[in-house]
Tab-separated table of C-alpha atoms and ligand atoms in Angstrom:
chain	number	residue	atom	x	y	z
A	1030	UNK	CA	-29.067	-65.735	30.624
A	1031	UNK	CA	-30.054	-64.129	27.378
A	1032	UNK	CA	-31.003	-60.576	26.916
A	1033	UNK	CA	-34.583	-61.070	25.644
A	1034	UNK	CA	-37.824	-59.166	26.203
A	1035	UNK	CA	-37.880	-55.631	27.142
A	1036	UNK	CA	-35.317	-53.048	25.885
A	1037	UNK	CA	-32.410	-51.708	27.861
A	1038	UNK	CA	-33.575	-49.332	30.657
A	1039	UNK	CA	-32.196	-45.785	30.569
A	1040	UNK	CA	-31.640	-45.510	34.329
A	1041	UNK	CA	-30.498	-48.056	36.912
A	1042	UNK	CA	-31.063	-47.491	40.584
A	1043	UNK	CA	-28.535	-49.438	42.646
A	1044	UNK	CA	-29.263	-50.152	46.323
A	1045	UNK	CA	-27.191	-52.140	48.871
A	1046	UNK	CA	-29.517	-53.757	51.394
A	1047	UNK	CA	-28.690	-55.268	54.744
A	1048	UNK	CA	-31.695	-56.267	56.868
A	1049	UNK	CA	-34.028	-53.974	55.025
A	1050	UNK	CA	-37.048	-56.323	54.535
A	1051	UNK	CA	-39.420	-53.769	56.117
A	1052	UNK	CA	-38.189	-50.840	53.935
A	1053	UNK	CA	-37.948	-52.486	50.532
A	1054	UNK	CA	-41.670	-52.582	49.568
A	1055	UNK	CA	-42.098	-48.883	50.564
A	1056	UNK	CA	-38.975	-47.957	48.595
A	1057	UNK	CA	-40.337	-49.844	45.549
A	1058	UNK	CA	-43.596	-47.953	45.769
A	1059	UNK	CA	-41.861	-44.601	45.948
A	1060	UNK	CA	-39.555	-45.465	43.059
A	1061	UNK	CA	-42.533	-46.438	40.928
A	1062	UNK	CA	-44.279	-43.191	41.823
A	1063	UNK	CA	-41.242	-41.037	40.987
A	1064	UNK	CA	-40.362	-42.747	37.731
A	1065	UNK	CA	-43.998	-42.764	36.530
A	1066	UNK	CA	-44.011	-38.956	36.665
A	1067	UNK	CA	-40.610	-38.845	34.800
A	1068	UNK	CA	-41.691	-41.231	32.029
A	1069	UNK	CA	-38.238	-42.831	31.590
A	1070	UNK	CA	-37.422	-46.592	31.550
A	1071	UNK	CA	-35.642	-47.752	34.633
A	1072	UNK	CA	-34.565	-50.794	36.612
A	1073	UNK	CA	-33.792	-51.314	40.283
A	1074	UNK	CA	-30.790	-53.560	41.156
A	1075	UNK	CA	-30.810	-54.418	44.878
A	1076	UNK	CA	-27.846	-56.278	46.309
A	1077	UNK	CA	-28.676	-58.089	49.583
A	1078	UNK	CA	-25.524	-57.978	51.611
A	1079	UNK	CA	-26.310	-61.352	53.258
A	1080	UNK	CA	-29.106	-60.108	55.472
A	1081	UNK	CA	-30.301	-62.130	58.400
A	1082	UNK	CA	-33.969	-61.128	57.896
A	1083	UNK	CA	-36.322	-61.700	54.956
A	1084	UNK	CA	-34.709	-59.109	52.650
A	1085	UNK	CA	-34.030	-61.521	49.871
A	1086	UNK	CA	-37.463	-63.162	50.224
A	1087	UNK	CA	-39.119	-59.726	49.769
A	1088	UNK	CA	-36.811	-58.846	46.921
A	1089	UNK	CA	-37.604	-62.117	45.179
A	1090	UNK	CA	-41.303	-61.402	45.479
A	1091	UNK	CA	-40.845	-57.920	43.979
A	1092	UNK	CA	-38.576	-59.270	41.228
A	1093	UNK	CA	-41.096	-61.911	40.210
A	1094	UNK	CA	-43.910	-59.372	40.135
A	1095	UNK	CA	-41.996	-56.666	38.281
A	1096	UNK	CA	-39.241	-57.419	35.683
A	1097	UNK	CA	-37.603	-53.990	36.460
A	1098	UNK	CA	-36.483	-55.321	39.786
A	1099	UNK	CA	-33.343	-57.427	39.929
A	1100	UNK	CA	-32.204	-59.077	43.140
A	1101	UNK	CA	-28.728	-60.293	43.949
A	1102	UNK	CA	-27.638	-61.883	47.284
A	1103	UNK	CA	-24.019	-61.941	48.343
A	1104	UNK	CA	-22.549	-64.992	50.027
A	1105	UNK	CA	-21.711	-63.177	53.295
A	1106	UNK	CA	-21.766	-59.629	54.652
A	1107	UNK	CA	-19.122	-57.784	52.603
A	1108	UNK	CA	-20.124	-54.292	53.525
A	1109	UNK	CA	-22.166	-51.713	51.597
A	1110	UNK	CA	-19.250	-50.546	49.358
A	1111	UNK	CA	-18.751	-54.047	48.010
A	1112	UNK	CA	-22.513	-54.410	47.592
A	1113	UNK	CA	-22.573	-51.091	45.583
A	1114	UNK	CA	-19.753	-52.384	43.401
A	1115	UNK	CA	-21.702	-55.607	42.745
A	1116	UNK	CA	-24.864	-53.591	41.955
A	1117	UNK	CA	-22.944	-51.354	39.495
A	1118	UNK	CA	-21.547	-54.403	37.781
A	1119	UNK	CA	-25.154	-55.510	37.060
A	1120	UNK	CA	-26.364	-52.062	35.991
A	1121	UNK	CA	-27.298	-51.649	32.325
A	1122	UNK	CA	-28.703	-48.152	32.360
A	1123	UNK	CA	-27.039	-45.081	30.714
A	1124	UNK	CA	-26.493	-43.845	34.269
A	1125	UNK	CA	-26.774	-45.389	37.726
A	1126	UNK	CA	-28.165	-43.789	40.865
A	1127	UNK	CA	-26.725	-45.304	43.983
A	1128	UNK	CA	-28.954	-44.936	47.023
A	1129	UNK	CA	-29.569	-46.740	50.316
A	1130	UNK	CA	-32.471	-49.080	50.641
A	1131	UNK	CA	-33.710	-47.613	53.922
A	1132	UNK	CA	-35.477	-44.581	52.481
A	1133	UNK	CA	-33.084	-42.184	54.230
A	1134	UNK	CA	-32.222	-41.049	50.686
A	1135	UNK	CA	-35.600	-39.919	49.318
A	1136	UNK	CA	-36.359	-41.171	45.780
A	1137	UNK	CA	-38.025	-37.759	45.182
A	1138	UNK	CA	-34.534	-36.291	44.787
A	1139	UNK	CA	-33.942	-38.440	41.664
A	1140	UNK	CA	-35.424	-35.862	39.166
A	1141	UNK	CA	-32.904	-33.212	40.348
A	1142	UNK	CA	-30.011	-35.656	39.906
A	1143	UNK	CA	-31.261	-36.499	36.374
A	1144	UNK	CA	-31.603	-32.824	35.512
A	1145	UNK	CA	-27.966	-32.177	36.290
A	1146	UNK	CA	-26.934	-35.272	34.346
A	1147	UNK	CA	-28.948	-34.136	31.368
A	1148	UNK	CA	-27.196	-30.772	31.558
A	1149	UNK	CA	-23.813	-32.601	31.138
A	1150	UNK	CA	-22.603	-33.642	34.628
A	1151	UNK	CA	-21.058	-37.141	34.639
A	1152	UNK	CA	-21.232	-37.558	38.442
A	1153	UNK	CA	-23.880	-35.782	40.533
A	1154	UNK	CA	-23.511	-36.002	44.329
A	1155	UNK	CA	-26.525	-35.606	46.500
A	1156	UNK	CA	-24.811	-34.070	49.495
A	1157	UNK	CA	-26.494	-34.235	52.886
A	1158	UNK	CA	-27.379	-30.690	54.008
A	1159	UNK	CA	-29.368	-31.871	57.017
A	1160	UNK	CA	-29.685	-35.278	58.655
A	1161	UNK	CA	-32.993	-35.857	60.393
A	1162	UNK	CA	-33.097	-38.101	63.435
A	1163	UNK	CA	-29.373	-38.476	63.741
A	1164	UNK	CA	-27.720	-38.423	67.240
A	1165	UNK	CA	-25.438	-35.460	67.993
A	1166	UNK	CA	-22.545	-37.807	68.777
A	1167	UNK	CA	-22.808	-39.460	65.331
A	1168	UNK	CA	-22.960	-36.060	63.608
A	1169	UNK	CA	-19.868	-34.999	65.528
A	1170	UNK	CA	-17.862	-38.018	64.515
A	1171	UNK	CA	-19.143	-37.745	60.918
A	1172	UNK	CA	-17.873	-34.101	60.831
A	1173	UNK	CA	-14.530	-35.142	62.225
A	1174	UNK	CA	-14.207	-37.976	59.673
A	1175	UNK	CA	-15.092	-35.839	56.614
A	1176	UNK	CA	-13.071	-32.842	57.830
A	1177	UNK	CA	-9.922	-34.944	58.226
A	1178	UNK	CA	-10.415	-36.959	55.061
A	1179	UNK	CA	-11.028	-33.876	52.966
A	1180	UNK	CA	-7.947	-32.207	54.323
A	1181	UNK	CA	-5.631	-35.177	54.108
A	1182	UNK	CA	-6.789	-36.803	50.839
A	1183	UNK	CA	-5.989	-33.580	48.996
A	1184	UNK	CA	-8.955	-34.326	46.689
A	1185	UNK	CA	-10.905	-31.339	45.539
A	1186	UNK	CA	-14.643	-31.774	45.081
A	1187	UNK	CA	-15.142	-34.055	48.048
A	1188	UNK	CA	-18.588	-33.222	49.394
A	1189	UNK	CA	-17.771	-31.548	52.750
A	1190	UNK	CA	-20.295	-33.557	54.712
A	1191	UNK	CA	-19.859	-36.761	52.660
A	1192	UNK	CA	-22.317	-38.333	50.319
A	1193	UNK	CA	-23.676	-41.808	49.955
A	1194	UNK	CA	-26.331	-40.941	47.319
A	1195	UNK	CA	-25.176	-40.083	43.844
A	1196	UNK	CA	-25.568	-40.506	40.107
A	1197	UNK	CA	-22.845	-41.839	37.775
A	1198	UNK	CA	-22.839	-41.688	34.003
A	1199	UNK	CA	-22.163	-44.976	32.110
A	1200	UNK	CA	-18.655	-43.808	31.245
A	1201	UNK	CA	-17.868	-43.312	34.893
A	1202	UNK	CA	-19.352	-46.687	35.835
A	1203	UNK	CA	-17.140	-48.316	33.201
A	1204	UNK	CA	-14.044	-46.685	34.659
A	1205	UNK	CA	-15.030	-47.448	38.250
A	1206	UNK	CA	-15.505	-51.143	37.568
A	1207	UNK	CA	-11.890	-51.340	36.459
A	1208	UNK	CA	-10.738	-50.665	40.073
A	1209	UNK	CA	-9.832	-53.803	41.901
A	1210	UNK	CA	-9.220	-52.254	45.296
A	1211	UNK	CA	-10.877	-53.831	48.328
A	1212	UNK	CA	-9.787	-51.518	51.076
A	1213	UNK	CA	-10.936	-48.142	49.920
A	1214	UNK	CA	-13.848	-45.633	50.047
A	1215	UNK	CA	-16.128	-45.637	46.985
A	1216	UNK	CA	-16.861	-41.935	47.308
A	1217	UNK	CA	-13.137	-40.964	47.375
A	1218	UNK	CA	-12.355	-43.250	44.460
A	1219	UNK	CA	-15.079	-41.653	42.370
A	1220	UNK	CA	-13.901	-38.143	43.320
A	1221	UNK	CA	-10.321	-39.213	42.431
A	1222	UNK	CA	-11.458	-40.352	38.979
A	1223	UNK	CA	-12.237	-36.807	37.855
A	1224	UNK	CA	-14.853	-36.324	35.035
A	1225	UNK	CA	-17.388	-33.532	35.358
A	1226	UNK	CA	-18.759	-33.710	38.894
A	1227	UNK	CA	-21.444	-31.601	40.408
A	1228	UNK	CA	-23.296	-31.485	43.710
A	1229	UNK	CA	-26.868	-30.843	44.777
A	1230	UNK	CA	-28.128	-30.674	48.402
A	1231	UNK	CA	-30.823	-32.798	50.087
A	1232	UNK	CA	-32.053	-33.580	53.483
A	1233	UNK	CA	-31.212	-37.090	54.679
A	1234	UNK	CA	-34.361	-38.499	56.306
A	1235	UNK	CA	-34.683	-40.439	59.512
A	1236	UNK	CA	-34.885	-44.229	59.326
A	1237	UNK	CA	-38.449	-45.528	59.477
A	1238	UNK	CA	-37.692	-49.225	59.992
A	1239	UNK	CA	-34.688	-51.344	61.105
A	1240	UNK	CA	-31.288	-50.201	62.394
A	1241	UNK	CA	-28.182	-48.739	60.843
A	1242	UNK	CA	-25.846	-51.508	59.752
A	1243	UNK	CA	-22.880	-49.157	60.078
A	1244	UNK	CA	-21.321	-50.369	63.282
A	1245	UNK	CA	-18.459	-48.444	65.014
A	1246	UNK	CA	-16.100	-51.235	63.865
A	1247	UNK	CA	-17.120	-50.721	60.193
A	1248	UNK	CA	-16.812	-46.963	60.499
A	1249	UNK	CA	-13.372	-47.160	61.972
A	1250	UNK	CA	-12.290	-49.542	59.204
A	1251	UNK	CA	-13.596	-47.202	56.596
A	1252	UNK	CA	-11.753	-44.292	58.220
A	1253	UNK	CA	-8.369	-46.166	58.149
A	1254	UNK	CA	-9.132	-47.492	54.628
A	1255	UNK	CA	-9.817	-43.925	53.431
A	1256	UNK	CA	-6.575	-42.670	54.995
A	1257	UNK	CA	-4.322	-45.511	53.779
A	1258	UNK	CA	-5.834	-45.473	50.242
A	1259	UNK	CA	-5.488	-41.745	49.683
A	1260	UNK	CA	-2.679	-40.305	51.776
A	1261	UNK	CA	0.805	-41.227	52.972
A	1262	UNK	CA	0.604	-38.408	55.543
A	1263	UNK	CA	0.675	-40.789	58.614
A	1264	UNK	CA	3.949	-42.340	57.373
A	1265	UNK	CA	5.372	-38.902	56.592
A	1266	UNK	CA	4.372	-37.795	60.059
A	1267	UNK	CA	6.169	-40.813	61.587
A	1268	UNK	CA	9.407	-39.732	59.802
A	1269	UNK	CA	9.040	-36.123	61.002
A	1270	UNK	CA	8.201	-37.228	64.557
A	1271	UNK	CA	11.240	-39.601	64.527
A	1272	UNK	CA	13.501	-36.761	63.416
A	1273	UNK	CA	12.074	-34.392	65.948
A	1274	UNK	CA	12.502	-36.857	68.884
A	1275	UNK	CA	16.012	-37.820	67.682
A	1276	UNK	CA	16.924	-34.063	67.743
A	1277	UNK	CA	15.489	-33.718	71.232
A	1278	UNK	CA	17.452	-36.754	72.376
A	1279	UNK	CA	20.677	-35.366	70.908
A	1280	UNK	CA	20.118	-31.985	72.672
A	1281	UNK	CA	19.394	-33.771	75.943
A	1282	UNK	CA	22.567	-35.861	75.555
A	1283	UNK	CA	24.483	-32.611	75.073
A	1284	UNK	CA	22.860	-31.163	78.166
A	1285	UNK	CA	23.912	-34.219	80.210
A	1286	UNK	CA	27.541	-34.126	78.957
A	1287	UNK	CA	27.773	-30.367	79.785
A	1288	UNK	CA	26.517	-31.064	83.274
A	1289	UNK	CA	29.051	-33.912	83.794
A	1290	UNK	CA	31.721	-31.618	82.357
A	1291	UNK	CA	31.154	-28.937	84.988
A	1292	UNK	CA	31.099	-31.617	87.747
A	1293	UNK	CA	27.269	-31.861	88.335
A	1294	UNK	CA	26.184	-35.033	86.579
A	1295	UNK	CA	22.358	-35.411	86.105
A	1296	UNK	CA	21.002	-37.859	88.638
A	1297	UNK	CA	17.920	-40.145	88.702
A	1298	UNK	CA	16.122	-42.876	86.819
A	1299	UNK	CA	12.756	-41.123	86.446
A	1300	UNK	CA	13.933	-39.094	83.487
A	1301	UNK	CA	15.171	-42.311	81.935
A	1302	UNK	CA	11.913	-44.095	82.508
A	1303	UNK	CA	9.958	-41.181	80.970
A	1304	UNK	CA	12.246	-41.270	77.893
A	1305	UNK	CA	11.887	-45.070	77.540
A	1306	UNK	CA	8.103	-45.072	77.907
A	1307	UNK	CA	7.547	-42.135	75.550
A	1308	UNK	CA	9.892	-43.560	72.935
A	1309	UNK	CA	8.615	-47.096	73.345
A	1310	UNK	CA	5.022	-45.939	72.958
A	1311	UNK	CA	5.757	-43.922	69.972
A	1312	UNK	CA	7.648	-46.682	68.248
A	1313	UNK	CA	4.805	-49.086	68.840
A	1314	UNK	CA	2.312	-46.579	67.464
A	1315	UNK	CA	4.488	-46.020	64.420
A	1316	UNK	CA	4.840	-49.745	63.852
A	1317	UNK	CA	1.074	-49.972	64.026
A	1318	UNK	CA	0.655	-47.355	61.331
A	1319	UNK	CA	3.194	-49.193	59.115
A	1320	UNK	CA	1.295	-52.361	59.870
A	1321	UNK	CA	-2.021	-50.825	58.651
A	1322	UNK	CA	-0.459	-49.968	55.295
A	1323	UNK	CA	1.391	-53.261	55.044
A	1324	UNK	CA	-1.493	-55.678	55.720
A	1325	UNK	CA	-3.687	-53.741	53.254
A	1326	UNK	CA	-1.107	-54.010	50.494
A	1327	UNK	CA	-0.606	-57.685	51.350
A	1328	UNK	CA	-4.355	-58.251	51.264
A	1329	UNK	CA	-4.700	-56.408	47.931
A	1330	UNK	CA	-1.880	-58.467	46.433
A	1331	UNK	CA	-3.848	-61.660	47.043
A	1332	UNK	CA	-6.389	-60.329	44.558
A	1333	UNK	CA	-9.300	-62.016	46.178
A	1334	UNK	CA	-12.673	-61.197	44.719
A	1335	UNK	CA	-14.317	-58.264	46.445
A	1336	UNK	CA	-17.535	-60.206	46.982
A	1337	UNK	CA	-19.131	-63.546	46.023
A	1338	UNK	CA	-22.578	-63.967	44.751
A	1339	UNK	CA	-24.934	-66.538	46.391
A	1340	UNK	CA	-28.037	-66.119	44.246
A	1341	UNK	CA	-29.618	-63.852	41.653
A	1342	UNK	CA	-33.330	-63.495	40.874
A	1343	UNK	CA	-35.035	-61.632	38.068
A	1344	UNK	CA	-37.732	-62.384	35.561
A	1345	UNK	CA	-36.495	-64.075	32.399
A	1346	UNK	CA	-37.869	-61.240	30.268
A	1347	UNK	CA	-35.560	-58.712	32.027
A	1348	UNK	CA	-32.394	-57.612	30.322
A	1349	UNK	CA	-29.563	-58.769	32.544
A	1350	UNK	CA	-26.493	-58.180	30.340
A	1351	UNK	CA	-23.834	-57.242	32.881
A	1352	UNK	CA	-20.790	-55.126	32.721
A	1353	UNK	CA	-18.673	-57.587	34.523
A	1354	UNK	CA	-19.070	-60.036	37.389
A	1355	UNK	CA	-16.566	-60.237	40.216
B	842	LIG	N1	-25.630	-51.784	54.166
B	842	LIG	C1	-25.105	-52.867	53.513
B	842	LIG	N2	-24.177	-53.683	54.224
B	842	LIG	C2	-23.828	-53.350	55.446
B	842	LIG	C3	-24.386	-52.213	56.115
B	842	LIG	C4	-25.294	-51.439	55.419
B	842	LIG	O1	-25.420	-53.191	52.374
B	842	LIG	O2	-22.997	-54.086	56.054
B	842	LIG	C5	-26.678	-50.912	53.389
B	842	LIG	C6	-27.918	-50.643	54.165
B	842	LIG	O3	-28.955	-51.622	54.080
B	842	LIG	C7	-28.361	-49.291	53.605
B	842	LIG	C8	-27.023	-48.675	53.162
B	842	LIG	O4	-26.048	-49.696	53.096
B	842	LIG	O5	-29.149	-49.529	52.400
B	842	LIG	C9	-26.576	-47.608	54.179
B	842	LIG	O6	-26.384	-48.205	55.436
B	842	LIG	P1	-27.059	-47.714	56.790
B	842	LIG	O7	-28.386	-47.161	56.575
B	842	LIG	O8	-26.891	-48.809	57.772
B	842	LIG	O9	-25.995	-46.508	57.097
B	842	LIG	P2	-26.278	-45.116	57.725
B	842	LIG	O10	-27.465	-44.555	57.020
B	842	LIG	O11	-26.522	-45.291	59.154
B	842	LIG	O12	-25.028	-44.316	57.402
B	843	LIG	MG1	-29.205	-45.378	56.399
């Protein structure tokens, strides 16, 4: 398509959307309200991560009514990180604001993000200070995840409670789109990239409509992805553990030889069974850790696209010149 009609918007809002049909019209109204007070040109790129509800239908209606809205639908559910990557590859603004489509990230925070950006920050994280309506158990696991990842990744500047709402300058977007990794965490990759990063706080709101698409399976995968992408600590731990157990085994062998030497050989199979079970279990666990690293590197070496696009809808007069398509 040709870049005709209106000029390039200054700001792009990128939202991944999975079964968000109910939320999208409200989000659109709030974005319009916020940007009308700011008086800057903007666009909203929404990537439908192959929803099962009418998400794409609602998006199409919005896109046909307002040229600032651009709708993309992925060919299957690839996960929100892939959807964000796709959205960023369509963004044409001088900066992009990545935010969920469920209104848990309030659009009213956008002016504070833009203020930091105008002061010179190239990445501005909106870090969750409070999370309304979240179950205690989820908050507990979230704290464990971020605590471990922050400690093990060795990356300074990781927002301590995580962040899935942020602003990126065009120069950061360009850099980010060069990454071809599939099994990784978007937040950690951006922190890893460097640039001038700053953080502001906000209160993550409760969901009004629909359910969280972040199943336990997806969260576990992100946890292992984040570990394998940013630390070799589990492999190092295996080596240390192996060395430690081998030393113990050697000392135990010495103990047995000494006993036999003085004429009181150690009796019994239970100690043997314990040793076999402990060692067998540990070895299997260690093979599992190696396997997690191995299949990821195997998968990455196939260089499959991170996502595939099924459809795109926006008004002809919009300016859809893309950075790159996957
Ligand atoms: N999302 C997505 N693909 C998925 C799961 C979620 O694009 O497979 C979107 C979702 O529509 C929302 C954002 O990612 O806009 C954050 O997801 P969600 O609200 O489910 O996560 P939570 O707020 O519970 O962490
Ligand atoms: Mg949410």
